[in-house]
């Protein structure tokens, strides 16, 4: 069964980037610490990343994140979806207008200009088709940025919230939940590792 999962790393004080994120520093000042777990040698971190990547049938991201991923300093053969895991999910980008060109032509990109709900619907169809082809249950993963995930949560589109709580206080940056619609969560998992606390919630 295909689930809609919002999956993002966050600081203890609730930021998904550090201060002053931009084209040359997508995670902002100090923000790289949020993703230390994805590059660690901790066996639990590696297992979580491997399992999540393997279950990804389609991945949704916002245009700002796409521009960082596809930009000249973005993903390469060593760093990509799953931080080097062999992920070949379809990628769905929410944008007001598609880019004129794409650098990462080896990836399966779809650009949706009619909002986050349509993007999630497109990703669900892609994931369900991949599930039928492979015989495996594959999910839709919303990987960010923060505004995209907050919008999807506000719209009631997210079924599972997966947070990777990094042991860092950033003080400022891009907040995940400021101004969010109140939601009730039911905790389904909590795994502390040497680099993060991995939390899983059902969204009611």
Coordinates of C-alpha atoms in Angstrom, one line a residue:
X1 CA 0.0 0.0 0.0
X2 CA 1.4 3.4 -1.0
X3 CA 1.8 5.9 1.9
X4 CA 2.4 9.6 1.7
X5 CA 5.4 10.3 3.9
X6 CA 6.9 13.6 4.8
X7 CA 10.6 13.0 5.6
X8 CA 12.9 15.8 6.7
X9 CA 15.8 16.5 9.1
X10 CA 15.2 19.2 11.7
X11 CA 17.2 21.0 14.5
X12 CA 16.2 20.8 18.1
X13 CA 14.8 24.3 17.8
X14 CA 12.7 23.4 14.7
X15 CA 14.7 24.7 11.7
X16 CA 15.3 22.7 8.5
X17 CA 18.0 25.0 7.3
X18 CA 20.4 27.3 9.1
X19 CA 20.4 31.1 8.7
X20 CA 20.8 32.7 5.2
X21 CA 20.3 29.7 2.9
X22 CA 21.0 30.4 -0.8
X23 CA 22.2 29.0 -4.1
X24 CA 25.8 28.6 -2.8
X25 CA 24.8 27.4 0.7
X26 CA 21.5 25.5 0.4
X27 CA 21.4 24.5 4.0
X28 CA 22.4 27.9 5.3
X29 CA 25.0 28.6 8.0
X30 CA 25.5 25.5 10.1
X31 CA 22.7 23.6 8.4
X32 CA 24.9 20.8 7.1
X33 CA 24.8 19.4 10.6
X34 CA 21.2 18.5 10.1
X35 CA 22.2 15.8 7.7
X36 CA 25.2 14.3 9.4
X37 CA 23.2 11.2 10.1
X38 CA 22.7 10.5 6.4
X39 CA 26.5 10.3 5.9
X40 CA 27.4 8.5 9.1
X41 CA 28.8 5.0 9.6
X42 CA 26.3 4.2 12.3
X43 CA 24.7 0.9 11.3
X44 CA 21.2 2.1 12.4
X45 CA 21.5 5.3 10.4
X46 CA 22.7 3.3 7.3
X47 CA 19.8 0.8 7.7
X48 CA 17.2 3.5 8.0
X49 CA 18.5 5.3 5.0
X50 CA 18.7 2.2 2.9
X51 CA 15.2 1.0 3.8
X52 CA 13.7 4.4 3.2
X53 CA 15.3 4.8 -0.2
X54 CA 14.3 1.3 -1.2
X55 CA 10.6 2.0 -0.4
X56 CA 10.6 5.3 -2.3
X57 CA 8.4 5.0 -5.4
X58 CA 8.2 8.7 -6.1
X59 CA 9.8 11.8 -4.4
X60 CA 8.2 15.3 -4.2
X61 CA 10.3 18.4 -3.8
X62 CA 9.8 22.1 -4.1
X63 CA 11.3 24.3 -6.8
X64 CA 13.9 25.9 -4.5
X65 CA 15.2 22.5 -3.5
X66 CA 15.2 21.3 -7.1
X67 CA 17.4 24.3 -8.1
X68 CA 19.9 23.3 -5.4
X69 CA 19.8 19.6 -6.3
X70 CA 20.1 20.2 -10.1
X71 CA 22.5 23.2 -9.7
X72 CA 26.2 23.0 -10.5
X73 CA 27.0 22.2 -6.9
X74 CA 24.1 19.8 -6.4
X75 CA 23.8 16.0 -6.6
X76 CA 26.6 14.0 -8.2
X77 CA 27.6 10.3 -8.4
X78 CA 28.5 10.3 -4.7
X79 CA 25.7 12.4 -3.3
X80 CA 22.2 12.0 -4.5
X81 CA 18.8 10.8 -3.2
X82 CA 19.5 8.7 -0.1
X83 CA 23.0 10.2 0.2
X84 CA 24.6 7.6 -2.1
X85 CA 22.0 4.9 -1.9
X86 CA 21.0 3.5 -5.3
X87 CA 17.6 5.3 -5.5
X88 CA 15.9 5.5 -8.8
X89 CA 12.5 6.9 -7.8
X90 CA 10.5 9.3 -10.0
X91 CA 10.9 12.9 -8.9
X92 CA 8.0 15.3 -8.9
X93 CA 8.7 19.1 -8.6
X94 CA 6.2 21.6 -7.5
X95 CA 6.9 24.8 -9.4
X96 CA 5.2 27.8 -11.0
X97 CA 7.0 27.1 -14.3
X98 CA 9.3 24.3 -15.4
X99 CA 13.0 25.0 -15.9
X100 CA 14.3 25.6 -19.4
X101 CA 16.8 22.8 -19.0
X102 CA 17.8 20.0 -16.5
X103 CA 21.4 19.1 -15.6
X104 CA 20.6 15.7 -14.1
X105 CA 19.1 14.2 -17.2
X106 CA 19.5 10.6 -15.9
X107 CA 16.8 11.2 -13.3
X108 CA 13.0 11.0 -14.0
X109 CA 11.7 14.5 -13.5
X110 CA 8.0 15.6 -13.7
X111 CA 7.2 19.3 -13.1
X112 CA 3.7 20.1 -11.7
X113 CA 2.5 23.7 -12.0
X114 CA -0.9 23.3 -10.4
X115 CA 0.0 23.0 -6.7
X116 CA 1.1 20.6 -4.0
X117 CA -2.1 18.5 -4.1
X118 CA -1.7 17.8 -7.8
X119 CA 2.0 17.1 -7.3
X120 CA 1.2 14.5 -4.5
X121 CA -1.5 13.0 -6.7
X122 CA 1.0 12.7 -9.6
X123 CA 3.6 11.1 -7.3
X124 CA 1.1 8.7 -5.9
X125 CA 0.2 7.4 -9.4
X126 CA 3.9 7.1 -10.2
X127 CA 4.6 5.2 -7.0
X128 CA 1.6 2.9 -7.5
X129 CA 2.7 2.1 -11.0
X130 CA 6.2 1.3 -9.8
X131 CA 4.6 -0.9 -7.1
X132 CA 2.7 -2.8 -9.7
X133 CA 5.8 -3.3 -11.8
X134 CA 8.0 -4.5 -9.0
X135 CA 5.6 -6.3 -6.8
X136 CA 6.8 -4.2 -3.8
X137 CA 4.9 -1.6 -1.7
X138 CA 6.4 1.7 -2.6
X139 CA 5.7 5.1 -1.0
X140 CA 5.6 8.7 -1.9
X141 CA 8.2 10.7 0.0
X142 CA 8.0 14.5 0.4
X143 CA 11.7 15.4 0.9
X144 CA 11.3 19.2 1.3
X145 CA 11.8 21.9 1.6
X146 CA 10.2 23.0 4.7
X147 CA 7.5 25.1 3.1
X148 CA 6.4 22.2 0.8
X149 CA 6.1 19.8 3.8
X150 CA 4.2 22.4 5.9
X151 CA 1.8 23.1 3.0
X152 CA 1.2 19.4 2.5
X153 CA 0.6 18.9 6.2
X154 CA -1.8 21.9 6.3
X155 CA -3.7 20.4 3.4
X156 CA -4.1 17.1 5.1
X157 CA -2.1 15.2 2.4
X158 CA 0.5 13.6 4.7
X159 CA -0.1 10.3 6.3
X160 CA 3.2 9.7 8.0
X161 CA 5.7 12.3 9.4
X162 CA 9.3 11.1 9.7
X163 CA 11.6 13.5 11.5
X164 CA 15.4 13.2 11.9
X165 CA 16.1 15.3 15.0
X166 CA 19.7 16.5 14.8
X167 CA 21.4 17.4 18.1
X168 CA 22.0 21.0 17.1
X169 CA 20.4 24.4 17.9
X170 CA 20.6 26.7 14.9
X171 CA 19.0 29.8 16.4
X172 CA 17.5 30.9 13.0
X173 CA 16.8 29.6 9.5
X174 CA 13.9 28.0 7.7
X175 CA 11.2 27.0 10.3
X176 CA 9.3 23.8 9.7
X177 CA 6.1 24.4 11.7
X178 CA 5.7 28.2 12.2
X179 CA 2.1 29.1 11.3
X180 CA 1.2 25.5 10.7
X181 CA -2.4 24.2 11.0
X182 CA -2.7 22.2 14.2
X183 CA -2.4 18.4 13.7
X184 CA -2.7 15.5 16.1
X185 CA 0.2 13.0 15.8
X186 CA 0.6 9.5 17.1
X187 CA 4.1 8.3 17.7
X188 CA 5.0 5.1 15.9
X189 CA 8.7 5.0 16.2
X190 CA 11.7 6.5 18.1
X191 CA 15.2 5.4 17.4
X192 CA 18.2 7.3 18.9
X193 CA 21.5 6.8 17.1
X194 CA 24.9 8.4 17.6
X195 CA 24.0 11.2 15.2
X196 CA 20.2 11.8 15.5
X197 CA 16.9 10.8 17.0
X198 CA 14.7 9.3 14.3
X199 CA 11.0 9.9 15.0
X200 CA 8.0 8.5 13.1
X201 CA 4.4 9.7 13.6
X202 CA 1.0 8.9 12.1
X203 CA -0.7 12.2 11.1
X204 CA -4.4 12.2 12.1

